[in-house]
Amino acid sequence: MSVLYLVRHGQASFGTDDYDRLSDLGKEQSRITGSFLASQGIEPDRLVHGEMLRQRQTAEDLLEGMGRSIEAHVDAGWNEYAAWELTGVLSDLDPRAQHDSKVFQGELERGAARWASGEHDEDYTETFTQFTTRVDRALEDAVAAMGSGQSTIVVSSAGAIAWTAARLIGGGFDQWMAFNRVTINTGITKIITGRSGTSLISFNDHGHQDPKDATYR
């Protein structure tokens, strides 16, 4: 069997002028995650991340924590959906959402339900169906690139990882949202693939992080 480890990026910079970069804590979370993976004897044959800065930075710090240097492959299929676009089209968006992460989460879920309904596709640069289709394709490509017994680390974001997990257990929007809501920064999701297919083994494992440093943005 081959193993795929999906790692959510470290804490980004919510509430600042540029969310798409790691905070100091996010960088440390990423290094700790790399050190943990190395301590488990995990030596990836391949590293993949999306195009987003926070994903690339996480991959770099993760490798630093592992004490390894391997070429990273970029796959835009692992990019996150445009969260601010989902909330931005809400005519009655709570203004506190820009700086209050709890308020933002509620507004995001309301926006996501509107997005996934398929009734307002013209309002979005990427529809929900297009998002799930590209994430499905990214998973298939990551699996296809592995030889027997190999392992790959993919650094992505909550939405893409949550959709992958939901898909593998036969879930849809509701399961995706439930997973998306609880995905922790640098949480590790483990997937195995072999003759019997591709299966979800664990989701959002974050025991390697100090509980006081657990973050969701």
XYZ file of C-alpha atoms in Angstrom:
217
model
C 0.000 0.000 0.000
C 0.938 3.646 -0.470
C 0.201 6.447 1.974
C -0.913 10.008 1.450
C -0.631 12.515 4.293
C -2.742 15.654 3.899
C -1.490 18.464 6.134
C -3.440 21.647 6.650
C -1.321 24.801 6.513
C -0.162 26.469 9.722
C -1.964 29.393 11.287
C -2.321 32.180 8.738
C -2.788 35.907 9.395
C -6.542 36.323 9.917
C -7.618 39.893 10.608
C -4.581 41.474 8.934
C -4.217 43.090 5.518
C -2.993 39.790 4.055
C -4.445 36.524 5.346
C -2.362 34.440 2.944
C 0.837 34.241 4.955
C 1.816 32.308 8.045
C 1.900 33.923 11.445
C 4.921 33.289 13.670
C 2.871 30.606 15.426
C 1.955 29.111 12.065
C 5.605 28.760 11.153
C 6.349 27.063 14.469
C 3.349 24.746 14.069
C 4.687 23.711 10.672
C 8.178 22.963 11.991
C 6.721 20.956 14.883
C 4.640 18.962 12.421
C 7.700 18.173 10.327
C 9.622 17.070 13.413
C 6.713 14.860 14.447
C 6.458 13.207 11.038
C 10.194 12.526 11.060
C 9.931 11.009 14.552
C 7.359 8.573 13.154
C 9.833 7.398 10.551
C 7.943 9.037 7.702
C 10.233 9.755 4.759
C 8.060 11.077 1.927
C 8.969 10.277 -1.646
C 7.072 13.335 -2.827
C 5.865 16.665 -1.463
C 2.975 18.568 -3.031
C 1.340 21.865 -2.126
C -1.143 24.278 -3.641
C -0.297 27.682 -5.098
C -1.124 29.713 -2.006
C 1.643 31.391 -0.034
C 0.522 29.917 3.287
C 0.640 26.446 1.774
C 4.125 26.928 0.338
C 5.446 28.425 3.562
C 4.033 25.520 5.541
C 5.697 23.028 3.203
C 9.040 24.807 3.569
C 8.866 24.944 7.368
C 7.620 21.374 7.534
C 10.674 20.197 5.584
C 12.881 22.236 7.887
C 11.332 20.459 10.852
C 11.904 17.106 9.176
C 15.512 17.959 8.417
C 14.924 17.107 4.777
C 15.262 18.835 1.439
C 13.161 17.490 -1.424
C 11.681 19.181 -4.457
C 8.137 20.425 -3.947
C 5.515 19.953 -6.651
C 2.824 22.611 -7.048
C -0.717 21.512 -7.862
C -3.374 24.238 -7.995
C -5.981 21.552 -7.412
C -5.118 21.759 -3.719
C -5.848 25.496 -3.509
C -8.486 26.637 -1.055
C -11.859 27.968 -2.173
C -12.317 31.755 -2.086
C -13.762 32.149 1.412
C -13.983 35.934 1.260
C -15.887 35.661 -2.018
C -18.449 33.387 -0.342
C -19.042 35.911 2.401
C -18.581 38.952 0.182
C -21.717 38.276 -1.837
C -23.897 38.255 1.290
C -25.900 41.484 1.266
C -26.270 41.475 5.055
C -22.757 40.375 6.049
C -21.990 41.032 9.706
C -19.177 43.650 9.656
C -17.527 41.967 12.635
C -16.628 39.025 10.381
C -13.513 40.793 9.129
C -11.802 40.600 12.527
C -13.815 38.179 14.690
C -13.075 34.588 13.687
C -16.188 33.158 15.378
C -18.467 35.609 13.601
C -16.611 34.934 10.365
C -17.154 31.177 10.731
C -20.888 31.623 11.033
C -21.033 33.917 8.041
C -18.782 31.574 6.066
C -21.097 28.640 6.668
C -24.067 30.719 5.582
C -22.190 31.778 2.462
C -21.069 28.217 1.754
C -24.643 26.941 1.842
C -25.611 29.574 -0.712
C -22.585 28.668 -2.851
C -23.289 24.942 -2.779
C -26.976 25.354 -3.607
C -26.105 25.869 -7.269
C -28.742 28.594 -7.500
C -26.288 31.511 -7.668
C -23.383 30.121 -9.693
C -23.047 33.349 -11.672
C -21.934 35.130 -8.480
C -18.744 33.088 -8.088
C -15.508 32.732 -10.012
C -15.542 29.036 -9.071
C -18.743 27.113 -8.420
C -19.007 24.521 -5.665
C -19.121 21.763 -8.283
C -15.976 23.105 -9.948
C -14.242 23.234 -6.562
C -15.082 19.649 -5.633
C -14.200 18.403 -9.122
C -10.710 19.931 -9.047
C -10.038 18.612 -5.540
C -11.166 15.148 -6.643
C -8.775 15.387 -9.586
C -5.905 16.530 -7.346
C -6.424 13.501 -5.114
C -6.487 11.174 -8.096
C -3.295 12.742 -9.467
C -1.519 12.455 -6.111
C -2.467 8.808 -5.826
C -1.484 8.051 -9.428
C 1.964 9.611 -8.924
C 2.863 7.175 -6.130
C 4.483 3.849 -6.693
C 3.732 0.852 -4.519
C 4.846 1.422 -0.951
C 5.619 5.099 -1.471
C 4.342 8.041 0.550
C 3.429 11.616 -0.302
C 2.804 14.679 1.862
C 0.297 17.179 0.512
C 0.024 20.610 2.130
C -3.388 22.111 1.511
C -6.214 23.919 3.297
C -9.268 23.062 5.359
C -11.821 23.108 2.562
C -9.880 20.883 0.184
C -8.867 18.431 2.904
C -12.385 18.329 4.341
C -13.849 17.625 0.905
C -11.365 14.793 0.307
C -12.285 13.207 3.635
C -16.014 13.649 3.002
C -15.725 12.153 -0.474
C -13.852 9.095 0.772
C -16.600 8.233 3.256
C -19.340 8.863 0.714
C -20.456 12.174 2.223
C -21.677 15.371 0.624
C -22.050 19.015 1.582
C -23.173 18.426 5.177
C -20.262 16.131 5.955
C -17.869 18.513 4.198
C -19.042 21.418 6.300
C -18.807 19.383 9.503
C -15.200 18.440 8.682
C -14.351 21.941 7.451
C -15.589 23.453 10.716
C -13.155 21.495 12.905
C -10.014 21.199 10.771
C -7.067 22.422 12.844
C -3.953 24.121 11.515
C -1.354 21.438 10.638
C -3.845 18.663 11.380
C -2.809 15.484 9.565
C -5.233 13.371 7.538
C -3.996 9.928 6.519
C -5.143 8.116 3.379
C -4.002 4.744 2.097
C -4.308 3.407 -1.418
C -3.797 -0.047 -2.830
C -5.521 -2.831 -4.728
C -8.716 -2.382 -2.741
C -8.897 1.326 -3.562
C -8.319 4.558 -1.683
C -9.456 4.822 1.937
C -9.539 7.400 4.711
C -7.659 6.087 7.756
C -7.630 9.120 10.051
C -8.759 12.725 9.895
C -7.316 15.903 11.415
C -4.858 14.268 13.812
C -3.291 17.116 15.797
C -1.881 15.395 18.872
C 1.581 16.619 17.922
C 0.605 20.201 18.778
C 0.373 21.647 22.277
C -3.391 22.077 22.960
C -2.867 25.731 23.863
C -1.453 26.322 20.386
C -4.377 24.723 18.524
C -5.804 27.191 15.993
C -8.444 27.107 13.266
C -7.473 30.010 10.978
